[in-house]
Amino acid sequence: MNIFDGVKFNNSFAKLSEEFYTKQKWSSFEKAHLISFNKDLAKDLGLNPELKPEELVKIFNGEIEHQNSESLAMVYAGHQFGSWVPQLGDGRGILFGQIETPQGLRDLHIKGAGKTPYSRFADGRAVLRSTIREYLCGEAMHGLRIPSSRALLMFGSNELVFRETTETGAMLVRTAKTHIRFGHFEYLKHNDKKEYLVELLDHVLAEYFPDLVDRKDKYEIFFEQTVQSTAELIANWQAVGFAHGVMNTDNMSLLGETFDFGPFGFLESYDPNFICNHSDAGGRYAFNNQPAIGLWNCQALAAALDEIIAEEKLIEALKKYQHYFYEHLIDLYRKKLGLQEKLEGDAKLIESLLTWLQNSKKDYTNFFRNLHDIHEPKNIIFEDAEGKAWSKKFKERFGLEKLSTKKAQQKMLANNPKYILRNYLAHQAIRKAEQNNFSEIEVLMKLLSQPFNEHLEYEDYAKSSPDWGKSLEISCSS
Ligand code: AMP
Ligand code: MG
């Protein structure tokens, strides 16, 4: 039985001009072993439920040829930490193929698959450590209802990979709506390949914006929708306290999915200046810079499209970024506060809570998780004068709601996660995996895929990190 039985491949990217990729196979590990298989995702993709993950390892390790795969490495460019890099590309990634799923077209992409023409001086591999982090975080984001790439499978090897120390290589098979990045368009525009811009745009519209294809203003609407999905994605990040770490334009999915996980981190206490990436000394991608960087990246995309879309239309769309961002962010915070009505003073109320939270240094996630207690007569959430004053303002605001306190509390629990991927949790799972014990990965997958639920036997996983875990240094090395 073929594991992709009943799955329709539609490798539409591979049908574009050769300018967009290099068709190639990838480099197998000599011996590959399964580390984890994401059954929930396999189900969502409509894959055969009888499939054997070991067989999947063989296919994605390139030991068994799969007839429907048209594997290729994509070429793109990007702005890395603000500097223009004229050519990047899948230096260690391979687009295995694209499949039709109940949710639409999905890419199957292998990360850590060996050298490609875009590897520059690097080895084309990914280390076990960063592979586990990406595997867990994709599922964590999905569990938090945030658009994200997700990983289907992860397998390891004995192949040595040299970073700061000697590590072993692993591969991750991930799905995403697309692997087309802002940097794809920048590559074409700034390398004198403008004739291909329209080809790529038309491909994107046909596959992902079919409703726009026949419209005269299709490109400008597409751009505005990209600005919107980017702004909303980043609002989602801010509301859960997620810092991406490397928001270069080559790591920005065109379809607004969280993508290319590296030195990401979740807030512990609420510190807007949080820098998760140890290599980001200047804090370009600090937590509170993410919204502005999202706009900066949209501007870079606009610059790539400025001969196709009229300048005033690009500017018009960019000007809406802030509106899209704040509207969505405030909506998310309303939900976190168990509020339903949209009222004038809400933004101020939220802002003053965040200021208080910053000063009080409480754990961001756990504070919101416990906030439903505010509706209990004897709560001890706010003990200082400012906190009590905020609580009073909140109660007045809540008085304008039609919701019962019970319903509001339920809403708060449904919108404030109990479990996030704290760095130290990933770190512990990695340490065990390095000893060939993958059990911790499975525990975390279970918690992170349902982060709003109670998991009574795993209360400890919801606690704020121990001190040693707060000072882990995560860098770009992967
Ligand atoms: P990243 O910072 O992971 O988004 O990677 C930036 C660029 O470097 C991308 O084009 C990657 O494909 C490439 N790259 C990163 N690590 C490696 C590696 N070990 N081997 C080859 N290319 C890499
Ligand atoms: Mg990348």
Coordinates of C-alpha atoms and ligand atoms in Angstrom, one line a residue:
M1 CA 0.0 0.0 0.0
N2 CA 1.3 3.4 -0.9
I3 CA 1.1 5.9 2.0
F4 CA 0.1 8.6 -0.3
D5 CA -2.8 6.5 -1.6
G6 CA -5.8 8.8 -2.3
V7 CA -3.6 11.9 -2.0
K8 CA -3.5 14.1 -5.1
F9 CA -0.2 15.7 -5.9
N10 CA -0.3 19.1 -7.6
N11 CA 3.3 20.3 -8.0
S12 CA 2.3 23.6 -9.4
F13 CA 5.5 25.4 -8.3
A14 CA 7.6 22.9 -10.3
K15 CA 5.7 24.0 -13.4
L16 CA 7.0 27.5 -13.3
S17 CA 10.0 28.7 -15.3
E18 CA 13.3 27.3 -14.4
E19 CA 14.3 30.7 -13.1
F20 CA 12.5 29.9 -9.8
Y21 CA 14.3 26.8 -8.7
T22 CA 16.8 24.0 -9.3
K23 CA 15.3 20.6 -9.7
Q24 CA 17.3 18.1 -7.7
K25 CA 17.2 15.1 -5.4
W26 CA 18.5 15.5 -1.9
S27 CA 21.2 13.8 0.3
S28 CA 20.0 10.9 2.4
F29 CA 21.4 10.1 5.8
E30 CA 23.2 6.9 5.9
K31 CA 21.0 5.6 8.7
A32 CA 17.9 7.5 9.6
H33 CA 15.7 6.8 12.6
L34 CA 12.2 8.1 13.3
I35 CA 12.1 10.7 16.2
S36 CA 8.5 11.8 16.0
F37 CA 5.5 11.6 13.8
N38 CA 2.6 14.0 14.0
K39 CA -0.5 11.9 13.7
D40 CA -2.9 14.8 14.1
L41 CA -1.3 16.6 11.1
A42 CA -1.3 13.4 9.0
K43 CA -5.1 13.2 9.7
D44 CA -5.6 16.9 8.8
L45 CA -3.7 16.3 5.5
G46 CA -6.0 13.4 4.7
L47 CA -3.1 11.0 4.6
N48 CA -3.8 7.3 4.8
P49 CA -4.4 6.5 8.5
E50 CA -2.7 3.1 8.1
L51 CA 0.5 4.7 7.1
K52 CA 3.6 3.6 8.8
P53 CA 5.9 6.4 9.9
E54 CA 8.9 4.2 9.3
E55 CA 7.9 4.1 5.6
L56 CA 7.6 7.8 5.6
V57 CA 11.1 8.1 6.9
K58 CA 12.4 6.0 4.0
I59 CA 10.6 8.2 1.5
F60 CA 11.7 11.5 3.0
N61 CA 15.2 10.3 3.6
G62 CA 15.2 9.6 -0.1
E63 CA 15.7 5.8 0.2
I64 CA 12.6 5.0 -1.7
E65 CA 11.8 7.1 -4.7
H66 CA 8.3 8.5 -4.7
Q67 CA 6.8 8.8 -8.2
N68 CA 4.8 12.0 -7.5
S69 CA 7.6 14.0 -6.0
E70 CA 9.2 16.7 -8.2
S71 CA 11.8 17.8 -5.7
L72 CA 13.4 21.2 -6.1
A73 CA 15.3 23.9 -4.2
M74 CA 13.8 27.3 -4.5
V75 CA 15.8 30.5 -5.1
Y76 CA 15.0 33.7 -3.3
A77 CA 16.7 36.7 -1.8
G78 CA 16.0 38.9 1.2
H79 CA 16.8 41.6 3.6
Q80 CA 18.7 40.0 6.5
F81 CA 18.8 42.2 9.6
G82 CA 18.1 45.1 7.3
S83 CA 20.9 44.4 4.8
W84 CA 20.1 43.4 1.3
V85 CA 21.4 39.9 0.2
P86 CA 20.9 39.5 -3.5
Q87 CA 20.7 35.7 -3.5
L88 CA 19.6 33.3 -0.9
G89 CA 17.4 30.2 -1.4
D90 CA 16.8 26.8 0.0
G91 CA 20.3 26.2 1.2
R92 CA 19.2 23.1 3.1
G93 CA 15.6 22.7 2.1
I94 CA 13.9 20.8 -0.6
L95 CA 10.3 21.2 -1.7
F96 CA 9.3 17.5 -2.0
G97 CA 6.0 18.2 -3.6
Q98 CA 2.6 19.8 -3.2
I99 CA -0.6 18.0 -2.3
E100 CA -4.3 18.8 -2.3
T101 CA -5.7 18.5 1.2
P102 CA -9.2 19.1 2.7
Q103 CA -7.7 22.6 3.7
G104 CA -6.3 23.4 0.3
L105 CA -2.9 23.1 -1.3
R106 CA -0.1 22.2 1.1
D107 CA 3.7 22.1 0.5
L108 CA 5.7 19.2 1.8
H109 CA 9.1 20.5 2.4
I110 CA 12.2 18.8 3.9
K111 CA 14.5 20.9 6.0
G112 CA 18.1 19.7 6.6
A113 CA 18.2 17.8 3.3
G114 CA 21.8 18.5 2.3
K115 CA 23.5 20.9 -0.1
T116 CA 21.9 22.8 -2.9
P117 CA 23.2 25.5 -5.3
Y118 CA 22.0 28.0 -2.6
S119 CA 24.0 26.5 0.3
R120 CA 26.8 29.1 -0.1
F121 CA 29.5 27.9 2.3
A122 CA 27.3 25.9 4.6
D123 CA 26.7 22.2 4.9
G124 CA 23.0 21.9 4.0
R125 CA 22.2 20.2 7.3
A126 CA 20.1 21.1 10.3
V127 CA 21.0 20.0 13.8
L128 CA 18.8 17.8 16.0
R129 CA 18.4 20.6 18.5
S130 CA 16.9 23.2 16.1
T131 CA 14.9 20.6 14.4
I132 CA 13.2 19.6 17.6
R133 CA 12.5 23.3 18.4
E134 CA 10.9 23.8 15.0
Y135 CA 8.9 20.6 15.2
L136 CA 7.5 21.6 18.6
C137 CA 6.9 25.3 17.9
G138 CA 4.9 24.7 14.7
E139 CA 2.5 22.6 16.7
A140 CA 2.5 25.1 19.5
M141 CA 1.5 27.9 17.2
H142 CA -1.2 25.8 15.6
G143 CA -2.5 24.9 19.0
L144 CA -2.6 28.6 19.8
R145 CA -4.7 29.1 16.6
I146 CA -2.0 31.1 14.9
P147 CA -1.3 30.4 11.3
S148 CA 1.9 28.5 11.0
S149 CA 3.9 25.9 9.2
R150 CA 3.6 22.5 10.9
A151 CA 5.8 19.5 11.0
L152 CA 4.7 16.1 9.9
L153 CA 7.7 14.1 10.8
M154 CA 11.2 14.4 12.2
F155 CA 14.0 11.9 11.8
G156 CA 17.5 11.8 13.1
S157 CA 20.9 10.3 12.1
N158 CA 24.4 9.6 13.3
E159 CA 25.7 12.1 10.8
L160 CA 28.0 14.6 12.5
V161 CA 27.2 18.2 11.9
F162 CA 29.7 20.9 13.1
R163 CA 28.4 24.1 14.8
E164 CA 29.9 25.5 18.0
T165 CA 30.3 21.9 19.0
T166 CA 29.8 18.6 17.2
E167 CA 26.2 17.7 16.9
T168 CA 24.1 15.3 14.9
G169 CA 21.9 16.0 11.9
A170 CA 18.2 15.6 11.6
M171 CA 15.5 16.3 9.0
L172 CA 12.1 17.8 9.4
V173 CA 9.2 17.4 7.0
R174 CA 7.0 20.4 7.3
T175 CA 3.9 21.6 5.7
A176 CA 2.9 25.1 4.9
K177 CA 0.4 26.7 2.6
T178 CA 3.3 28.0 0.6
H179 CA 7.1 28.4 0.8
I180 CA 6.9 31.5 -1.3
R181 CA 8.5 34.3 0.7
F182 CA 8.6 38.1 0.4
G183 CA 12.2 37.4 -0.7
H184 CA 11.0 35.6 -3.8
F185 CA 9.7 38.8 -5.3
E186 CA 12.7 40.8 -4.1
Y187 CA 15.0 38.4 -5.8
L188 CA 13.3 38.9 -9.2
K189 CA 12.9 42.6 -8.9
H190 CA 16.5 43.5 -7.8
N191 CA 18.3 40.9 -10.1
D192 CA 16.9 42.2 -13.3
K193 CA 14.4 39.4 -13.7
K194 CA 11.3 41.5 -13.8
E195 CA 9.6 39.6 -16.5
Y196 CA 9.2 36.7 -14.0
L197 CA 7.5 38.8 -11.4
V198 CA 4.2 38.6 -13.3
E199 CA 4.6 34.9 -13.8
L200 CA 5.0 34.4 -10.0
L201 CA 2.2 36.8 -9.1
D202 CA -0.2 35.0 -11.5
H203 CA 0.9 31.7 -10.0
V204 CA 0.1 33.0 -6.5
L205 CA -3.2 34.4 -7.5
A206 CA -4.3 31.2 -9.4
E207 CA -3.3 28.9 -6.5
Y208 CA -4.2 31.0 -3.4
F209 CA -6.4 33.9 -4.5
P210 CA -8.6 32.3 -7.1
D211 CA -11.4 34.8 -6.5
L212 CA -9.1 37.7 -7.6
V213 CA -7.9 36.2 -10.9
D214 CA -10.6 37.8 -13.1
R215 CA -10.4 41.2 -11.4
K216 CA -8.8 44.2 -13.1
D217 CA -7.3 45.4 -9.7
K218 CA -6.2 41.9 -8.8
Y219 CA -2.6 42.7 -8.0
E220 CA -3.3 45.6 -5.7
I221 CA -6.0 43.7 -3.8
F222 CA -3.6 40.8 -3.4
F223 CA -1.0 43.2 -2.0
E224 CA -3.5 44.7 0.4
Q225 CA -4.5 41.3 1.6
T226 CA -0.9 40.4 2.1
V227 CA -0.4 43.5 4.2
Q228 CA -3.5 42.5 6.2
S229 CA -2.5 38.9 6.8
T230 CA 1.0 40.0 7.8
A231 CA -0.3 42.6 10.3
E232 CA -2.8 40.2 11.8
L233 CA -0.2 37.4 12.1
I234 CA 2.0 39.8 14.1
A235 CA -0.9 40.9 16.2
N236 CA -1.4 37.2 17.0
W237 CA 2.3 36.9 18.0
Q238 CA 2.1 39.9 20.3
A239 CA -1.0 38.7 22.0
V240 CA 0.5 35.3 23.0
G241 CA 3.9 36.8 23.7
F242 CA 5.8 35.1 20.8
A243 CA 9.0 36.6 19.6
H244 CA 10.1 35.2 16.2
G245 CA 13.7 36.2 16.4
V246 CA 14.7 36.5 12.7
M247 CA 12.1 38.5 10.8
N248 CA 14.2 38.8 7.7
T249 CA 12.1 39.2 4.5
D250 CA 13.2 35.7 3.4
N251 CA 11.5 34.3 6.5
M252 CA 8.2 36.0 5.8
S253 CA 5.6 33.8 4.3
L254 CA 3.6 35.4 1.5
L255 CA 0.5 34.0 3.0
G256 CA 0.9 35.2 6.6
E257 CA 2.0 32.0 8.3
T258 CA 4.6 31.8 11.0
F259 CA 7.6 30.3 9.3
D260 CA 11.2 29.4 9.6
F261 CA 11.6 28.9 13.3
G262 CA 15.0 29.7 14.7
P263 CA 15.9 31.4 18.0
F264 CA 12.2 32.2 18.8
G265 CA 11.1 32.6 22.4
F266 CA 7.9 33.2 24.4
L267 CA 7.8 35.9 26.9
E268 CA 8.2 34.9 30.5
S269 CA 7.5 38.0 32.5
Y270 CA 6.1 40.8 30.4
D271 CA 9.1 42.6 29.0
P272 CA 8.4 44.4 25.8
N273 CA 12.1 44.8 25.1
F274 CA 12.6 41.1 25.2
I275 CA 15.2 39.9 22.6
C276 CA 15.0 36.2 22.1
N277 CA 17.9 35.9 19.7
H278 CA 21.2 36.0 21.4
S279 CA 22.8 37.0 18.1
D280 CA 20.6 40.1 17.8
A281 CA 22.7 42.5 19.8
G282 CA 20.9 45.6 18.5
G283 CA 17.5 44.2 19.2
R284 CA 16.2 44.8 15.7
Y285 CA 13.8 41.9 16.2
A286 CA 13.0 42.6 19.9
F287 CA 9.5 41.7 20.9
N288 CA 8.1 45.2 20.7
N289 CA 9.8 45.9 17.4
Q290 CA 7.9 43.1 15.6
P291 CA 4.9 45.1 14.5
A292 CA 7.1 47.8 13.0
I293 CA 9.4 45.2 11.3
G294 CA 6.3 43.6 9.8
L295 CA 5.5 46.9 8.2
W296 CA 9.1 47.3 7.1
N297 CA 9.0 43.9 5.4
C298 CA 5.7 44.8 3.7
Q299 CA 7.5 48.0 2.4
A300 CA 10.3 45.8 1.0
L301 CA 7.7 43.7 -0.7
A302 CA 6.0 46.9 -2.1
A303 CA 9.4 48.0 -3.5
A304 CA 9.6 44.7 -5.3
L305 CA 6.2 45.2 -6.9
D306 CA 6.4 48.9 -7.7
E307 CA 6.5 48.4 -11.5
I308 CA 3.4 46.3 -11.4
I309 CA 1.2 48.0 -8.8
A310 CA 0.8 51.8 -8.9
E311 CA 2.8 53.6 -6.2
E312 CA -0.3 55.3 -4.7
K313 CA -2.0 51.9 -4.4
L314 CA 1.0 50.4 -2.6
I315 CA 1.1 53.3 -0.2
E316 CA -2.6 53.2 0.4
A317 CA -2.3 49.5 1.3
L318 CA 0.8 50.1 3.5
K319 CA -1.1 52.8 5.4
K320 CA -3.7 50.3 6.4
Y321 CA -1.1 48.1 8.1
Q322 CA -1.4 49.9 11.4
H323 CA -5.2 49.7 11.4
Y324 CA -5.2 46.0 10.6
F325 CA -2.6 45.4 13.3
Y326 CA -4.3 47.3 16.1
E327 CA -7.9 46.2 15.3
H328 CA -6.8 42.6 15.4
L329 CA -4.6 43.0 18.5
I330 CA -7.4 44.8 20.5
D331 CA -9.8 42.1 19.5
L332 CA -7.5 39.4 20.7
Y333 CA -7.0 41.2 24.0
R334 CA -10.8 41.7 24.4
K335 CA -11.1 37.9 24.1
K336 CA -8.3 37.5 26.7
L337 CA -10.2 39.8 29.0
G338 CA -13.5 38.0 28.4
L339 CA -15.1 41.0 26.7
Q340 CA -17.5 40.8 23.8
E341 CA -18.5 44.4 23.0
K342 CA -16.2 46.7 21.1
L343 CA -16.1 49.9 23.1
E344 CA -14.2 53.1 22.7
G345 CA -11.9 53.0 25.7
D346 CA -10.8 49.4 25.3
A347 CA -7.4 50.2 23.9
K348 CA -6.6 52.4 26.8
L349 CA -7.8 49.8 29.3
I350 CA -5.6 47.2 27.7
E351 CA -2.6 49.5 27.5
S352 CA -2.8 50.4 31.2
L353 CA -3.0 46.7 32.1
L354 CA 0.2 46.0 30.0
T355 CA 2.0 48.9 31.8
W356 CA 1.0 47.5 35.1
L357 CA 2.1 44.0 34.0
Q358 CA 5.5 45.3 32.9
N359 CA 6.1 46.9 36.3
S360 CA 4.8 43.9 38.2
K361 CA 7.1 41.5 36.3
K362 CA 4.5 38.7 36.5
D363 CA 4.6 35.7 34.2
Y364 CA 2.7 36.9 31.1
T365 CA 1.0 33.6 30.2
N366 CA 0.1 32.6 33.8
F367 CA -1.2 36.1 34.6
F368 CA -3.7 35.9 31.8
R369 CA -4.6 32.3 32.5
N370 CA -5.5 33.2 36.0
L371 CA -7.2 36.4 35.3
H372 CA -10.7 34.8 35.2
D373 CA -10.4 35.0 39.0
I374 CA -11.0 38.7 38.8
H375 CA -14.7 37.8 38.8
E376 CA -14.4 36.0 42.1
P377 CA -15.2 38.1 45.2
K378 CA -12.0 37.2 47.0
N379 CA -9.3 37.3 44.4
I380 CA -5.7 38.3 45.1
I381 CA -4.6 39.1 41.6
F382 CA -4.1 42.8 42.2
E383 CA -2.7 43.7 45.5
D384 CA -1.1 47.0 44.9
A385 CA -2.9 50.3 44.5
E386 CA -2.4 50.6 40.8
G387 CA -3.5 47.1 40.2
K388 CA -6.6 47.6 42.3
A389 CA -7.4 50.8 40.4
W390 CA -7.2 48.9 37.1
S391 CA -9.4 46.1 38.5
K392 CA -12.0 48.7 39.4
K393 CA -11.9 50.2 35.9
F394 CA -12.2 46.7 34.4
K395 CA -15.3 46.0 36.5
E396 CA -16.9 49.2 35.3
R397 CA -16.1 48.2 31.8
F398 CA -17.4 44.7 32.3
G399 CA -20.6 46.2 33.6
L400 CA -21.3 47.3 30.0
E401 CA -21.3 43.8 28.8
K402 CA -24.3 41.5 28.3
L403 CA -22.2 38.4 29.2
S404 CA -22.7 36.7 32.5
T405 CA -19.5 36.5 34.6
K406 CA -19.6 32.8 34.2
K407 CA -19.6 33.1 30.4
A408 CA -16.9 35.7 30.5
Q409 CA -14.8 33.4 32.6
Q410 CA -15.2 30.6 30.1
K411 CA -14.3 32.9 27.3
M412 CA -11.1 33.9 29.2
L413 CA -10.1 30.3 29.7
A414 CA -10.7 29.6 26.1
N415 CA -8.5 32.5 25.0
N416 CA -5.6 32.4 27.5
P417 CA -3.4 29.4 27.0
K418 CA -2.1 27.4 30.0
Y419 CA 0.8 25.9 28.1
I420 CA 3.4 27.6 25.9
L421 CA 6.7 26.4 24.6
R422 CA 9.0 27.8 27.2
N423 CA 12.6 27.5 26.1
Y424 CA 13.6 25.4 29.0
L425 CA 10.9 22.8 28.1
A426 CA 12.3 22.5 24.6
H427 CA 15.8 22.4 26.1
Q428 CA 14.8 19.4 28.3
A429 CA 13.2 17.6 25.4
I430 CA 16.4 18.2 23.4
R431 CA 18.7 16.9 26.1
K432 CA 16.7 13.7 26.4
A433 CA 16.5 13.3 22.6
E434 CA 20.3 13.6 22.5
Q435 CA 20.3 10.4 24.6
N436 CA 17.9 8.8 22.2
N437 CA 14.9 9.3 24.5
F438 CA 12.1 11.0 22.7
S439 CA 9.4 10.7 25.3
E440 CA 9.5 14.4 26.3
I441 CA 8.8 15.4 22.7
E442 CA 5.6 13.4 22.8
V443 CA 4.6 14.9 26.2
L444 CA 5.1 18.4 24.8
M445 CA 3.3 17.7 21.6
K446 CA 0.3 16.6 23.6
L447 CA 0.3 19.7 25.8
L448 CA 1.1 22.2 23.1
S449 CA -1.5 21.0 20.6
Q450 CA -4.2 21.6 23.3
P451 CA -2.8 24.5 25.2
F452 CA -6.1 25.9 26.4
N453 CA -7.1 22.6 28.1
E454 CA -6.2 21.4 31.6
H455 CA -3.8 18.5 31.7
L456 CA -3.9 17.7 35.3
E457 CA -0.9 15.4 35.4
Y458 CA 1.3 18.0 33.8
E459 CA 0.7 21.0 36.0
D460 CA 4.4 21.6 36.3
Y461 CA 4.7 22.3 32.6
A462 CA 2.6 25.4 33.1
K463 CA 4.8 27.0 35.7
S464 CA 7.1 29.8 34.8
S465 CA 10.6 28.7 34.0
P466 CA 13.1 28.0 36.7
D467 CA 15.9 30.6 36.9
W468 CA 18.4 28.5 34.9
G469 CA 15.8 28.2 32.1
K470 CA 15.2 31.9 31.9
S471 CA 18.8 32.6 31.1
L472 CA 19.3 30.0 28.3
E473 CA 21.0 31.7 25.3
I474 CA 19.4 30.8 22.0
S475 CA 21.3 32.0 18.9
C476 CA 20.9 31.8 15.1
S477 CA 23.1 28.6 15.0
S478 CA 21.0 25.8 13.7
Ligands
AMP1 P1 17.8 31.1 8.1 O1 18.5 32.1 9.0 O2 17.7 29.7 8.7 O3 16.4 31.6 7.7 O4 18.7 30.9 6.8 C1 19.1 31.9 6.0 C2 19.6 31.3 4.7 O5 20.8 30.5 5.0 C3 18.6 30.4 4.0 O6 18.8 30.6 2.6 C4 19.1 29.0 4.4 O7 18.7 28.1 3.4 C5 20.6 29.2 4.5 N1 21.1 28.3 5.5 C6 21.0 28.3 6.8 N2 21.6 27.3 7.4 C7 22.2 26.6 6.4 C8 23.0 25.4 6.3 N3 23.4 24.7 7.4 N4 23.4 25.0 5.1 C9 23.0 25.6 3.9 N5 22.3 26.7 3.9 C10 21.9 27.2 5.1
MG2 MG 15.0 31.1 6.5

